[in-house]
PDB file of C-alpha atoms in Angstrom:
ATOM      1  CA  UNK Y   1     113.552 137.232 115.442  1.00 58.00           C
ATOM      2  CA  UNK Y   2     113.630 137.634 111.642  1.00 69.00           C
ATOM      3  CA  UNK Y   3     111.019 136.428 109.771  1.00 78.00           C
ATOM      4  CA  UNK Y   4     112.347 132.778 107.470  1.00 80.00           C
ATOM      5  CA  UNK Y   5     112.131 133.498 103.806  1.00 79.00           C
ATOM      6  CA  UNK Y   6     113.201 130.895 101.443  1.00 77.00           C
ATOM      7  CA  UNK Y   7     116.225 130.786  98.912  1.00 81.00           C
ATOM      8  CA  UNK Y   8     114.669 128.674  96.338  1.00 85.00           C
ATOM      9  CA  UNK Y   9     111.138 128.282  94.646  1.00 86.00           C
ATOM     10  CA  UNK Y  10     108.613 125.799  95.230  1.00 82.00           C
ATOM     11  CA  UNK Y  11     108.561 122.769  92.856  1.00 84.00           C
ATOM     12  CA  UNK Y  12     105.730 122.320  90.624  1.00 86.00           C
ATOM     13  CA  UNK Y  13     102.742 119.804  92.467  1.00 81.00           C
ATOM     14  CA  UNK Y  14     103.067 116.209  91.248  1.00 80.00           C
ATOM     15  CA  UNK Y  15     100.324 115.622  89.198  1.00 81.00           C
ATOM     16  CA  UNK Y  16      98.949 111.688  89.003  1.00 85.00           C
ATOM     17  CA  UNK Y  17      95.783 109.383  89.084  1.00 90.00           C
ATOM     18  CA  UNK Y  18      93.852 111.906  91.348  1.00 91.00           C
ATOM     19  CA  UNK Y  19      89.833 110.507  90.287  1.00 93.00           C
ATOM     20  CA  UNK Y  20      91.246 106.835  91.160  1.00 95.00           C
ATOM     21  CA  UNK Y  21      93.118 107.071  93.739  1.00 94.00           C
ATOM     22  CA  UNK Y  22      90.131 108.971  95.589  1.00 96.00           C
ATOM     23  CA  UNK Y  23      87.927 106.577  94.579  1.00 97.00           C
ATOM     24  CA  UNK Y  24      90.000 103.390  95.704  1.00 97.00           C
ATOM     25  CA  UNK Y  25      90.156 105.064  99.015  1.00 97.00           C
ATOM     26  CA  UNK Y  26      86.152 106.053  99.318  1.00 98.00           C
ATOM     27  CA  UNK Y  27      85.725 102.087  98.760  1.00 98.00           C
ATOM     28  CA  UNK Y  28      88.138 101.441 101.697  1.00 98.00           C
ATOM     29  CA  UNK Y  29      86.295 103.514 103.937  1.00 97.00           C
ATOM     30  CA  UNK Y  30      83.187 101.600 102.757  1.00 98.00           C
ATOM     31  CA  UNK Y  31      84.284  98.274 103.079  1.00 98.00           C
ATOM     32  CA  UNK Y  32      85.672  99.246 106.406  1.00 97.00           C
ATOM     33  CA  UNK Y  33      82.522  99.882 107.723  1.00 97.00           C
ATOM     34  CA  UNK Y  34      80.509  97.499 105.865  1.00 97.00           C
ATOM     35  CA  UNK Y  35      83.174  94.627 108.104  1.00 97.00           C
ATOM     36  CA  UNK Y  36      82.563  96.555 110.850  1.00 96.00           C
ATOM     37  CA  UNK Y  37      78.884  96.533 110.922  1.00 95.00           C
ATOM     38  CA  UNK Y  38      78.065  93.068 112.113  1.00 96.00           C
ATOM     39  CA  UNK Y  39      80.277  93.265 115.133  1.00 95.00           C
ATOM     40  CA  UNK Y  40      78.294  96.803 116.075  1.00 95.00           C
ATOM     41  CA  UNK Y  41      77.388  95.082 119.249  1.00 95.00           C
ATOM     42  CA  UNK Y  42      80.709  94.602 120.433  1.00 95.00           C
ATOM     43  CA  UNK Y  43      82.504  98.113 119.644  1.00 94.00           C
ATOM     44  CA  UNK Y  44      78.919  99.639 121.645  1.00 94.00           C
ATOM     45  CA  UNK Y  45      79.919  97.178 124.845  1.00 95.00           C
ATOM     46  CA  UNK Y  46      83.721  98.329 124.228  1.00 95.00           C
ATOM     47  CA  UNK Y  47      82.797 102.151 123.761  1.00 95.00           C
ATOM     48  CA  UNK Y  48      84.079 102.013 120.305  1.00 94.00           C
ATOM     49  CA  UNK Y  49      80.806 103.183 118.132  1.00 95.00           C
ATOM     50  CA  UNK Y  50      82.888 106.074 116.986  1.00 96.00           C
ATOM     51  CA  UNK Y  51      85.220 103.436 114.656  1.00 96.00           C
ATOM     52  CA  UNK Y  52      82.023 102.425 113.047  1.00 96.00           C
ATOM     53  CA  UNK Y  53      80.980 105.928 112.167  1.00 97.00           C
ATOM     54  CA  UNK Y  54      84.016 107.070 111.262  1.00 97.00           C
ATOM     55  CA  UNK Y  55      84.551 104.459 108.333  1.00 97.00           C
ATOM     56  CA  UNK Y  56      81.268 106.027 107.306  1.00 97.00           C
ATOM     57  CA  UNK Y  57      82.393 109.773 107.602  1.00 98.00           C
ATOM     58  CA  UNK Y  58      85.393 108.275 105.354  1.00 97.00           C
ATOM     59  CA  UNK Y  59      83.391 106.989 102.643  1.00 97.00           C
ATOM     60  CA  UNK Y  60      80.698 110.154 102.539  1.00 97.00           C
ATOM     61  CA  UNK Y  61      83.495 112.764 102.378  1.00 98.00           C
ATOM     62  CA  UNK Y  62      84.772 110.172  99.700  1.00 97.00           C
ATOM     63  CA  UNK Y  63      82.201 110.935  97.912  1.00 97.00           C
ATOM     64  CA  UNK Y  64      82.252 114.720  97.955  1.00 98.00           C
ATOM     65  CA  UNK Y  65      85.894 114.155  96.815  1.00 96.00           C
ATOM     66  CA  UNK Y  66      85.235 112.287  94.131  1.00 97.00           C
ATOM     67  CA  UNK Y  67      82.722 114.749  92.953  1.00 97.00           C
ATOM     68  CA  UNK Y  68      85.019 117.413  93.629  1.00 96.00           C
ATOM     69  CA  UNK Y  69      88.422 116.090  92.026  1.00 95.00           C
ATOM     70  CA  UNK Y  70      85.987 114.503  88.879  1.00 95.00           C
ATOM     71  CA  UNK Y  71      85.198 118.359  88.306  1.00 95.00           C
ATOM     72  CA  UNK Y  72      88.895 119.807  89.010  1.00 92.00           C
ATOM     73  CA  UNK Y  73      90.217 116.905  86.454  1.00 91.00           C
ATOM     74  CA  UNK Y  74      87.388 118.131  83.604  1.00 93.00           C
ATOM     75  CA  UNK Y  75      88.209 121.778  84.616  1.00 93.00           C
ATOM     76  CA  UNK Y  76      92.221 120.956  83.772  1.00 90.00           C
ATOM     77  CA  UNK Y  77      91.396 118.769  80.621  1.00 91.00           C
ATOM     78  CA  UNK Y  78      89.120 121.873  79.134  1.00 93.00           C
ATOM     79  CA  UNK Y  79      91.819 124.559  79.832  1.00 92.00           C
ATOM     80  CA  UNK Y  80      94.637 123.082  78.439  1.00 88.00           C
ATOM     81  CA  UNK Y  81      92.178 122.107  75.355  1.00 91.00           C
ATOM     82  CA  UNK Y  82      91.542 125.834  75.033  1.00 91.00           C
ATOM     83  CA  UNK Y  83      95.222 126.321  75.376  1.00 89.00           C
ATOM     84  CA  UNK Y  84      96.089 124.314  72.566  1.00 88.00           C
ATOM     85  CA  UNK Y  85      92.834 125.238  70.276  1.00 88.00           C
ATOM     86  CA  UNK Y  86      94.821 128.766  70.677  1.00 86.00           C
ATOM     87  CA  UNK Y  87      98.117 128.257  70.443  1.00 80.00           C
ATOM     88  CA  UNK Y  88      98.795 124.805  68.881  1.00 68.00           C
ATOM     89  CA  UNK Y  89     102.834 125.706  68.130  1.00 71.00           C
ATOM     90  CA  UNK Y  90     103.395 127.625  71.035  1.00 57.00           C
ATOM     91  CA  UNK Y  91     101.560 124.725  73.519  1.00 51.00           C
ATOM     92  CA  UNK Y  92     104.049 122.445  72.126  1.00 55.00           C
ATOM     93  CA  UNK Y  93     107.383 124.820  72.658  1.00 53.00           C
ATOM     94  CA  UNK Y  94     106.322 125.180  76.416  1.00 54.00           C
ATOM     95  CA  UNK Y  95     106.433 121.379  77.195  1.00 56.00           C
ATOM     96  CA  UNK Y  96     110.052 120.609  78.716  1.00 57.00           C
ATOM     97  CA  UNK Y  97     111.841 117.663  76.520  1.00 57.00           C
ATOM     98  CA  UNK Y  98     113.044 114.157  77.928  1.00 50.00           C
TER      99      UNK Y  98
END
């Protein structure tokens, strides 16, 4: 079998409201289990504790993202300021035109 190499390059990641949209879904997962939380007694009778706890999970690894993708977004923001405090012609000759 030969190994599958591809015939084209991979386009560029789509870039877009990262911070908020990882925050929007950290409040799901919060509110989830917050309405979830006074019917604990019925998902322990039914066996489903685990829906509780993982609304929970949701909004704790929320927060690590948000912490995370706060720093990648500051990280960006700083290099292409560099970029520019370098280069201020040539940063403006690399952008593609509408």
């Amino acid at each position: 079998m030969t190994k599958w190499t591809p015939t084209h390059e991979a386009p560029e990641p789509l870039e877009g409201p990262v911070v908020p949209t990882i925050v929007g879904g950290t409040i799901l997962w919060f509110v989830l289990f917050l309405v979830q939380l006074p019917f604990y007694g019925w998902f322990d009778d039914h066996g489903h504790t685990w829906w509780v706890w993982t609304c929970l999970a949701g909004a704790g690894l929320g927060l690590i993202g948000i912490w995370y993708v706060r720093g990648r977004d500051a990280a960006l923001k700083r290099d292409a300021a560099a970029r520019e405090a370098q280069d201020p012609q040539g940063a403006q000759a690399d952008r593609p035109t509408a």
